[in-house]
């Protein structure tokens, strides 16, 4: 905004170089410009720009409009309703006074009136009503104009605003004059003038004298008319009001012409034309040039008359073009208003349709949710826990999707359910069938079996039971996690103790297969998370590594830290993992399972469980593997530090 203010100051300064103003007015404007340049208050800038616009009104309309528009922009930027209304009202006055289109001016004034009523500014409401009345009068809508004038006059008198009362009376006098009621017009002009004289309102008095001169002129009272016009002229000069002076001079011209003083009339008309040209008052220029063309022709000065006639024609063409443009703008404004009304109607209809669509979607969503709940009642506890987590996410999703998308989501959910049960039934069937087979052999053929065969069966039964136990443990662990019923306890974890415990747990299984479990122990390192969850992850990784390791190979477990991350690595020298299934290891996909080196059965859930448990512990898991060269699984969790313990414990409460 400082750049904007600087631009205004530059334009206004340039205006000083071209226009002569009184010392007092110049001093006042200079003081306002200095205050505008130095103030840091946005509200004060709005007020100063508005006052500057009023100072320029009457002798430099371009500067007046520039300041008024800058005041409006600033008021809009800071949401200053009073400043915005004042600027709009003054812009409407400037447009009205300088023939810039009544429709546009009226629009600005009605907008100002609306804002004044919002803030209950009775004084400015009265002023706006008065100015709106003038616009209607200019448009020859005298009935509506008089209606607004009477409202304004009543408010001015109620407020005790003598200035407003005098201007309303003056404007009503003009209206009565246009209606042909000379008596009422003169009565209102005189009442207005008396108030202005008491207030020493030179600006108002100049127009009051001009109006009375017009009344006397229409009554053929040439002497009285001339006296009023001359009084008005002296005040216009004193006020530097060139617009008023130019128009008033043409009144003197008419009086002088009727008095037969053509020479003096020509002098006054020439002066009027000069003043009107300076301020581009086309209507006054038109009247003055027409009079001078006719007067010079009557005096035999045909060459001079022709010049004035050309000027008259040029001005008439300009006014005609401006009138056409104003009419076009008025038609466009009416069209835009109708378009806005249609847009509002369409928007309302669209909102109703959207609301109906939302209600329909909600009904469908609730129906689907009810169906899913009923389905969940029929499913085992494990699937119920799995479904609860997924269904919550799906319910949130279906509220914002179309019906077709909702059906797709339901199909996807059923597909995942089928895959889960397929994996679950397959993994349960294997150990149970083995146990059933061994049971049958022992029951039916125990006498035919040797001790060595019985011991081999026992080992296989133990293996099947171990697989079944591991599967059940993973299922229970996964169901608790999925159903969000698990109680998480985040705390410091001694990874050395945790790894030793799991090595001890699987030492016998590893030795039976000829696999060595090696812990590359360094200094003790501590992670941060739920001990039970991390223990489950490490247990699954060690178990998997043993299953897929060849005899007489090593499974190496190591711990290291990098930054705030603690990594646990479990690396084997087994069969490795095909590249095409590595990205699917952590999902429910039965196609990624493969038997161990001794045809051990995998659970199909272990790595998926590890992924979910680590997600709850702000960790992650990744795999590095080449087929035939073994695999390495790396678990990353937060490292325990005093800082992280304080922050995390504040953010992650125990559930």
Coordinates of C-alpha atoms in Angstrom, one line a residue, residues 2 7 11 16 33 71 84 89 105 109 125 131 199 203 214 232 256 271 364 383 422 508 510 552 576 598 633:
X2 CA 3.0 2.3 0.5
X7 CA 1.8 6.9 -6.7
X11 CA -0.1 12.3 -9.4
X16 CA -0.4 21.4 -8.5
X33 CA -0.5 15.1 1.7
X71 CA -9.6 5.4 -0.2
X84 CA -15.7 2.0 2.3
X89 CA -20.8 7.7 -1.9
X105 CA -23.2 6.4 -10.0
X109 CA -24.7 5.2 -3.9
X125 CA -27.9 7.6 5.4
X131 CA -27.6 12.1 -3.4
X199 CA -23.8 28.8 8.3
X203 CA -20.3 26.6 -1.6
X214 CA -32.6 30.6 -12.8
X232 CA -23.1 33.3 -7.5
X256 CA -27.3 39.8 -21.2
X271 CA -15.2 32.9 -20.5
X364 CA -26.5 -46.3 1.3
X383 CA -11.8 -62.2 11.1
X422 CA -7.7 -69.4 2.3
X508 CA 17.1 -76.8 20.1
X510 CA 18.2 -75.0 15.1
X552 CA 25.6 -76.6 8.6
X576 CA 16.9 -66.9 -0.7
X598 CA 13.2 -79.6 5.3
X633 CA 15.7 -59.1 7.2

